[in-house]
Short mmCIF file of C-alpha atoms in Angstrom, two decimals:
data_model
loop_
_atom_site.label_atom_id
_atom_site.label_comp_id
_atom_site.label_asym_id
_atom_site.label_seq_id
_atom_site.Cartn_x
_atom_site.Cartn_y
_atom_site.Cartn_z
CA UNK A 1 44.70 -26.14 19.49
CA UNK A 2 40.97 -26.32 18.76
CA UNK A 3 40.49 -26.42 14.97
CA UNK A 4 37.26 -24.40 15.05
CA UNK A 5 39.00 -21.54 16.90
CA UNK A 6 41.88 -21.59 14.43
CA UNK A 7 39.45 -21.64 11.48
CA UNK A 8 37.62 -18.57 12.82
CA UNK A 9 40.89 -16.66 13.09
CA UNK A 10 41.90 -17.55 9.52
CA UNK A 11 38.45 -16.64 8.18
CA UNK A 12 38.67 -13.25 9.92
CA UNK A 13 41.99 -12.58 8.16
CA UNK A 14 40.55 -13.59 4.79
CA UNK A 15 37.55 -11.28 5.22
CA UNK A 16 39.76 -8.38 6.31
CA UNK A 17 38.31 -8.13 9.83
CA UNK A 18 41.77 -8.45 11.41
CA UNK A 19 45.33 -8.08 10.15
CA UNK A 20 47.74 -11.01 9.78
CA UNK A 21 49.75 -9.53 12.66
CA UNK A 22 46.69 -9.57 14.93
CA UNK A 23 45.93 -13.11 13.80
CA UNK A 24 49.43 -14.18 14.80
CA UNK A 25 48.91 -12.74 18.29
CA UNK A 26 45.55 -14.50 18.63
CA UNK A 27 46.95 -17.85 17.55
CA UNK A 28 49.84 -17.43 19.96
CA UNK A 29 47.40 -16.61 22.77
CA UNK A 30 45.29 -19.69 21.97
CA UNK A 31 48.42 -21.84 22.01
CA UNK A 32 49.56 -20.42 25.35
CA UNK A 33 46.09 -20.99 26.86
CA UNK A 34 46.19 -24.60 25.66
CA UNK A 35 49.55 -25.11 27.37
CA UNK A 36 48.28 -23.45 30.57
CA UNK A 37 45.16 -25.61 30.64
CA UNK A 38 47.24 -28.75 30.15
CA UNK A 39 49.88 -28.01 32.76
CA UNK A 40 49.31 -26.18 36.03
CA UNK A 41 52.10 -23.81 37.09
CA UNK A 42 53.97 -24.01 40.40
CA UNK A 43 55.78 -20.99 41.85
CA UNK A 44 59.09 -21.17 43.72
CA UNK A 45 60.72 -18.19 45.46
CA UNK A 46 64.23 -18.03 46.93
CA UNK A 47 64.79 -21.81 47.08
CA UNK A 48 66.83 -24.51 45.34
CA UNK A 49 64.57 -26.97 43.51
CA UNK A 50 65.79 -30.19 41.91
CA UNK A 51 63.91 -32.46 39.51
CA UNK A 52 65.66 -35.82 40.11
CA UNK A 53 66.75 -38.16 37.34
CA UNK A 54 63.90 -40.40 36.26
CA UNK A 55 61.20 -38.05 37.61
CA UNK A 56 58.62 -36.40 35.32
CA UNK A 57 56.92 -33.19 36.48
CA UNK A 58 53.54 -32.65 34.80
CA UNK A 59 53.56 -28.93 35.62
CA UNK A 60 55.05 -25.69 34.46
CA UNK A 61 57.62 -24.10 36.78
CA UNK A 62 57.94 -20.44 37.71
CA UNK A 63 60.92 -19.39 39.83
CA UNK A 64 62.20 -16.10 41.24
CA UNK A 65 65.55 -15.59 43.00
CA UNK A 66 66.35 -19.29 43.17
CA UNK A 67 68.18 -22.21 41.60
CA UNK A 68 66.57 -24.94 39.48
CA UNK A 69 68.38 -28.17 38.65
CA UNK A 70 66.62 -30.33 36.07
CA UNK A 71 67.92 -33.90 35.91
CA UNK A 72 64.60 -35.48 34.98
CA UNK A 73 61.84 -34.09 32.75
CA UNK A 74 59.57 -31.03 32.97
CA UNK A 75 56.58 -31.45 30.65
CA UNK A 76 55.45 -27.82 30.91
CA UNK A 77 57.23 -24.48 30.52
CA UNK A 78 60.00 -23.16 32.75
CA UNK A 79 59.96 -19.40 33.47
CA UNK A 80 62.60 -17.88 35.74
CA UNK A 81 63.61 -14.42 36.96
CA UNK A 82 66.93 -13.65 38.60
CA UNK A 83 67.71 -17.36 38.94
CA UNK A 84 70.12 -20.11 37.92
CA UNK A 85 68.87 -23.01 35.78
CA UNK A 86 71.03 -26.11 35.27
CA UNK A 87 69.69 -28.37 32.52
CA UNK A 88 70.82 -31.98 32.61
CA UNK A 89 67.45 -33.44 31.67
CA UNK A 90 64.63 -32.33 29.36
CA UNK A 91 62.18 -29.42 29.22
CA UNK A 92 59.30 -30.37 26.89
CA UNK A 93 57.93 -26.82 26.84
CA UNK A 94 59.58 -23.42 26.52
CA UNK A 95 62.34 -21.93 28.65
CA UNK A 96 61.84 -18.23 29.46
CA UNK A 97 64.50 -16.44 31.50
CA UNK A 98 64.98 -12.84 32.65
CA UNK A 99 68.23 -11.74 34.32
CA UNK A 100 69.24 -15.33 34.87
CA UNK A 101 72.04 -17.81 34.23
CA UNK A 102 71.43 -20.92 32.13
CA UNK A 103 73.88 -23.82 32.54
CA UNK A 104 73.69 -26.36 29.73
CA UNK A 105 74.90 -29.63 31.23
CA UNK A 106 73.88 -32.12 28.55
CA UNK A 107 70.14 -31.44 28.71
CA UNK A 108 67.64 -30.36 26.06
CA UNK A 109 64.75 -27.93 25.56
CA UNK A 110 62.13 -29.23 23.11
CA UNK A 111 60.37 -25.86 22.80
CA UNK A 112 61.72 -22.34 22.39
CA UNK A 113 64.34 -20.65 24.56
CA UNK A 114 63.72 -16.95 25.22
CA UNK A 115 66.51 -15.21 27.15
CA UNK A 116 66.36 -11.57 28.24
CA UNK A 117 69.38 -10.06 29.97
CA UNK A 118 70.64 -13.57 30.71
CA UNK A 119 73.86 -15.56 30.27
CA UNK A 120 74.59 -19.11 29.17
CA UNK A 121 77.28 -21.64 30.02
CA UNK A 122 77.90 -24.81 28.04
CA UNK A 123 76.52 -25.86 24.67
CA UNK A 124 72.79 -25.08 24.11
CA UNK A 125 70.59 -27.91 22.86
CA UNK A 126 67.34 -26.33 21.63
CA UNK A 127 64.82 -27.99 19.31
CA UNK A 128 62.75 -24.81 18.85
CA UNK A 129 63.88 -21.20 18.43
CA UNK A 130 66.76 -19.75 20.44
CA UNK A 131 65.99 -16.07 21.07
CA UNK A 132 68.48 -13.91 23.00
CA UNK A 133 68.30 -10.27 24.09
CA UNK A 134 71.33 -9.55 26.26
CA UNK A 135 74.19 -7.22 27.06
CA UNK A 136 76.96 -7.07 29.62
CA UNK A 137 75.37 -6.56 33.05
CA UNK A 138 75.80 -8.06 36.52
CA UNK A 139 73.44 -11.02 36.82
CA UNK A 140 71.73 -13.01 39.55
CA UNK A 141 72.04 -10.29 42.16
CA UNK A 142 70.33 -7.04 43.10
CA UNK A 143 73.22 -4.78 42.05
CA UNK A 144 71.40 -3.58 38.98
CA UNK A 145 72.48 -0.05 38.16
CA UNK A 146 69.52 1.11 36.08
CA UNK A 147 65.83 1.04 36.88
CA UNK A 148 64.33 -1.72 34.79
CA UNK A 149 60.72 -2.57 34.08
CA UNK A 150 60.34 -5.50 31.71
CA UNK A 151 56.87 -6.55 30.72
CA UNK A 152 54.71 -8.48 28.29
CA UNK A 153 50.97 -8.49 27.70
CA UNK A 154 50.57 -11.09 30.44
CA UNK A 155 53.22 -10.34 33.04
CA UNK A 156 55.49 -7.62 34.37
CA UNK A 157 58.82 -7.73 36.19
CA UNK A 158 59.68 -4.60 38.15
CA UNK A 159 63.14 -3.70 39.41
CA UNK A 160 64.35 -0.32 40.61
CA UNK A 161 61.83 2.17 42.00
CA UNK A 162 58.50 2.94 40.33
CA UNK A 163 55.20 4.70 41.08
CA UNK A 164 51.99 3.89 39.21
CA UNK A 165 48.26 4.51 39.60
CA UNK A 166 46.89 1.10 38.63
CA UNK A 167 48.26 -2.17 37.30
CA UNK A 168 46.39 -5.14 35.83
CA UNK A 169 48.37 -8.18 34.70
CA UNK A 170 48.16 -11.94 35.02
CA UNK A 171 51.50 -12.10 36.81
CA UNK A 172 53.39 -9.38 38.69
CA UNK A 173 56.93 -9.81 40.02
CA UNK A 174 58.26 -6.99 42.21
CA UNK A 175 61.98 -7.23 42.82
CA UNK A 176 62.52 -3.52 43.51
CA UNK A 177 60.29 -0.86 45.09
CA UNK A 178 56.78 -0.23 43.75
CA UNK A 179 54.09 2.20 44.91
CA UNK A 180 50.59 1.85 43.45
CA UNK A 181 47.01 2.82 44.12
CA UNK A 182 45.57 -0.49 42.89
CA UNK A 183 46.86 -3.81 41.57
CA UNK A 184 44.77 -6.62 40.11
CA UNK A 185 46.47 -9.85 39.09
CA UNK A 186 46.33 -13.62 39.28
CA UNK A 187 49.80 -14.12 40.77
CA UNK A 188 52.02 -11.70 42.69
CA UNK A 189 55.57 -12.59 43.70
CA UNK A 190 57.18 -10.08 46.02
CA UNK A 191 60.91 -10.19 46.67
CA UNK A 192 61.18 -6.42 46.99
CA UNK A 193 58.87 -3.78 48.50
CA UNK A 194 55.28 -3.00 47.51
CA UNK A 195 53.08 -0.22 48.87
CA UNK A 196 49.52 -0.36 47.54
CA UNK A 197 46.09 0.89 48.56
CA UNK A 198 44.04 -1.97 47.07
CA UNK A 199 45.37 -5.37 46.04
CA UNK A 200 43.29 -8.12 44.43
CA UNK A 201 44.94 -11.40 43.47
CA UNK A 202 44.48 -15.15 43.42
CA UNK A 203 47.90 -15.96 44.86
CA UNK A 204 50.49 -13.79 46.62
CA UNK A 205 53.93 -15.06 47.62
CA UNK A 206 56.04 -12.78 49.83
CA UNK A 207 59.66 -13.92 50.16
CA UNK A 208 61.92 -13.44 53.19
CA UNK A 209 63.17 -10.16 51.71
CA UNK A 210 59.68 -9.04 50.66
CA UNK A 211 57.71 -6.19 52.26
CA UNK A 212 54.00 -5.61 51.65
CA UNK A 213 52.25 -2.46 52.89
CA UNK A 214 48.57 -2.26 51.92
CA UNK A 215 45.27 -0.74 52.98
CA UNK A 216 43.01 -3.50 51.64
CA UNK A 217 44.02 -6.92 50.35
CA UNK A 218 41.63 -9.49 48.85
CA UNK A 219 43.18 -12.84 47.93
CA UNK A 220 42.55 -16.52 47.53
CA UNK A 221 45.93 -17.51 48.96
CA UNK A 222 48.76 -15.76 50.81
CA UNK A 223 52.13 -17.36 51.51
CA UNK A 224 54.24 -14.97 53.57
CA UNK A 225 57.85 -15.39 54.64
CA UNK A 226 58.55 -11.65 54.81
CA UNK A 227 56.77 -8.69 56.37
CA UNK A 228 53.12 -7.74 55.72
CA UNK A 229 51.56 -4.59 57.18
CA UNK A 230 47.91 -4.52 56.14
CA UNK A 231 44.75 -2.69 57.10
CA UNK A 232 42.19 -5.30 56.01
CA UNK A 233 43.33 -8.73 54.86
CA UNK A 234 40.75 -11.06 53.27
CA UNK A 235 42.13 -14.40 52.10
CA UNK A 236 40.68 -17.89 51.80
CA UNK A 237 44.00 -19.37 52.93
CA UNK A 238 46.92 -17.77 54.79
CA UNK A 239 50.25 -19.47 55.41
CA UNK A 240 52.55 -17.26 57.47
CA UNK A 241 56.19 -17.99 58.28
CA UNK A 242 57.14 -14.33 58.57
CA UNK A 243 55.41 -11.35 60.19
CA UNK A 244 51.87 -10.09 59.64
CA UNK A 245 50.46 -6.96 61.27
CA UNK A 246 46.87 -6.05 60.43
CA UNK A 247 43.73 -4.39 61.74
CA UNK A 248 41.37 -7.05 60.41
CA UNK A 249 42.01 -10.56 59.11
CA UNK A 250 39.26 -12.70 57.60
CA UNK A 251 40.22 -16.17 56.42
CA UNK A 252 38.85 -19.68 56.04
CA UNK A 253 42.16 -21.27 57.03
CA UNK A 254 45.21 -19.78 58.77
CA UNK A 255 48.51 -21.58 59.34
CA UNK A 256 50.90 -19.47 61.41
CA UNK A 257 54.43 -20.51 62.28
CA UNK A 258 55.70 -16.93 62.37
CA UNK A 259 54.35 -13.86 64.13
CA UNK A 260 50.88 -12.32 63.79
CA UNK A 261 49.78 -9.13 65.51
CA UNK A 262 46.17 -8.44 64.57
CA UNK A 263 43.31 -6.43 66.04
CA UNK A 264 40.62 -8.92 64.97
CA UNK A 265 40.59 -12.36 63.33
CA UNK A 266 37.44 -13.99 61.97
CA UNK A 267 37.03 -17.15 59.94
CA UNK A 268 36.92 -20.93 60.22
CA UNK A 269 40.16 -22.60 61.33
CA UNK A 270 43.56 -21.55 62.65
CA UNK A 271 46.68 -23.60 63.34
CA UNK A 272 49.14 -21.60 65.41
CA UNK A 273 52.69 -22.86 65.78
CA UNK A 274 54.25 -19.44 66.22
CA UNK A 275 53.15 -16.33 68.09
CA UNK A 276 49.74 -14.71 67.72
CA UNK A 277 48.68 -11.52 69.48
CA UNK A 278 45.09 -10.45 68.95
CA UNK A 279 42.36 -8.38 70.60
CA UNK A 280 39.39 -10.32 69.24
CA UNK A 281 39.24 -13.81 67.70
CA UNK A 282 36.09 -15.48 66.35
CA UNK A 283 36.80 -18.88 64.78
CA UNK A 284 35.26 -22.34 64.52
CA UNK A 285 38.40 -24.12 65.66
CA UNK A 286 41.91 -23.33 66.88
CA UNK A 287 44.84 -25.72 67.21
CA UNK A 288 47.63 -24.09 69.20
CA UNK A 289 51.12 -25.43 69.80
CA UNK A 290 52.72 -22.00 70.09
CA UNK A 291 51.88 -18.83 72.04
CA UNK A 292 48.60 -16.92 71.79
CA UNK A 293 47.94 -13.67 73.65
CA UNK A 294 44.28 -12.67 73.27
CA UNK A 295 41.86 -10.17 74.77
CA UNK A 296 38.60 -11.90 73.74
CA UNK A 297 38.19 -15.32 72.10
CA UNK A 298 34.91 -16.89 70.91
CA UNK A 299 35.49 -20.39 69.56
CA UNK A 300 33.69 -23.65 68.97
CA UNK A 301 36.65 -25.97 69.56
CA UNK A 302 40.15 -25.30 70.84
CA UNK A 303 42.95 -27.87 71.06
CA UNK A 304 45.86 -26.42 73.03
CA UNK A 305 49.24 -28.01 73.64
CA UNK A 306 51.05 -24.68 73.81
CA UNK A 307 50.41 -21.55 75.88
CA UNK A 308 47.37 -19.28 75.80
CA UNK A 309 46.97 -16.05 77.73
CA UNK A 310 43.48 -14.62 77.38
CA UNK A 311 41.18 -12.23 79.19
CA UNK A 312 37.80 -13.68 78.10
CA UNK A 313 37.51 -17.17 76.61
CA UNK A 314 34.21 -18.61 75.40
CA UNK A 315 34.37 -22.04 73.77
CA UNK A 316 32.03 -25.00 73.38
CA UNK A 317 34.82 -27.57 73.72
CA UNK A 318 38.36 -27.25 75.08
CA UNK A 319 41.07 -29.90 74.86
CA UNK A 320 44.11 -28.79 76.85
CA UNK A 321 47.45 -30.47 77.48
CA UNK A 322 49.33 -27.18 77.63
CA UNK A 323 48.82 -24.03 79.67
CA UNK A 324 45.83 -21.67 79.62
CA UNK A 325 45.72 -18.56 81.78
CA UNK A 326 42.35 -16.78 81.61
CA UNK A 327 40.48 -14.13 83.57
CA UNK A 328 36.98 -15.36 82.62
CA UNK A 329 36.27 -18.81 81.18
CA UNK A 330 32.98 -20.19 79.80
CA UNK A 331 32.80 -23.64 78.21
CA UNK A 332 30.48 -26.61 77.83
CA UNK A 333 33.18 -29.27 77.97
CA UNK A 334 36.76 -29.06 79.25
CA UNK A 335 39.19 -31.96 78.96
CA UNK A 336 42.23 -30.83 80.87
CA UNK A 337 45.46 -32.83 81.07
CA UNK A 338 47.53 -29.68 81.40
CA UNK A 339 47.06 -26.54 83.47
CA UNK A 340 44.11 -24.14 83.30
CA UNK A 341 44.12 -21.11 85.60
CA UNK A 342 41.11 -18.77 85.77
CA UNK A 343 39.78 -15.99 87.97
CA UNK A 344 36.17 -16.70 86.98
CA UNK A 345 35.11 -19.95 85.32
CA UNK A 346 31.93 -21.74 84.35
CA UNK A 347 31.72 -25.19 82.73
CA UNK A 348 29.10 -27.93 82.38
CA UNK A 349 31.48 -30.87 82.26
CA UNK A 350 35.10 -31.26 83.32
CA UNK A 351 37.35 -34.21 82.62
CA UNK A 352 40.89 -34.40 83.97
CA UNK A 353 42.70 -31.83 86.04
CA UNK A 354 40.68 -29.21 87.92
CA UNK A 355 40.79 -25.50 87.09
CA UNK A 356 43.17 -23.53 89.31
CA UNK A 357 41.63 -20.42 90.89
CA UNK A 358 43.50 -17.20 90.13
CA UNK A 359 43.67 -14.60 92.90
#
């Protein structure tokens, strides 16, 4: 911790500007920021993650609905919700667990252990403080009788069913059903259902069981394995393994191995391995190994090894080893080792197989 920052806090207590209790909170916040700056956090949802023996992870770990086996060393903090953690190795930071199961298998936590509604097996080995808030409840499942909303100043975990106007936290975990007018956060993990008018976040992870319904979403990164139904989706990076339905999608980079049904897509690059259905696409480049059904496409470069069905296709350069069926085609350069069928077509240069005339 920076000595000058600590000195200012102590001087403020001495002068009576803040209370000792407030000073304690400030010092704790400075310490947490120092840990965050030192170790980046990595989120895991609904997976089993193992840190092998002899491996050191220079990151903090955040997990929801999963299992974490630590045989090596984690130099940051470990924060889990509704998960199982087996500790055979070492956690240099703190262990924070909500509604989880901790299995002590000869490992050690150098920092503090904070357990809320969690259970332990084995003999704990904790260098710091061992804080427990628990009672007899079913754990590591969704059969939670009461509606629970656990939160801190920085993050909130929502189970059960809740309705709110606005929510602003660093981290939001929705494991139940939440309806909101607006949410602003750095990280959102969705394993339940969220209905929101406006969502602003740096990172959103939607699990296989997650459902997102939103009017307007503005993100840096979306990783979707569930179902997203959105009016306007703006994200620098989209990775979709589930289903996305939207009116408008604007993104610098899209990787789709699931299903996308969108009215319009604009941005820079798209890699389609799944199924994409769209009325209007305007991108710099498209790499397709799956199926694309499009009304109008305006592209600079397209590399197709899959299947494309399109009404109007305008592209500067087309590399095709798959199948393209188009009503009207305009391109400067077409390298065709596959099959291109068109009713109307216009190109400056053709290399490879000729274009087949559609009746």
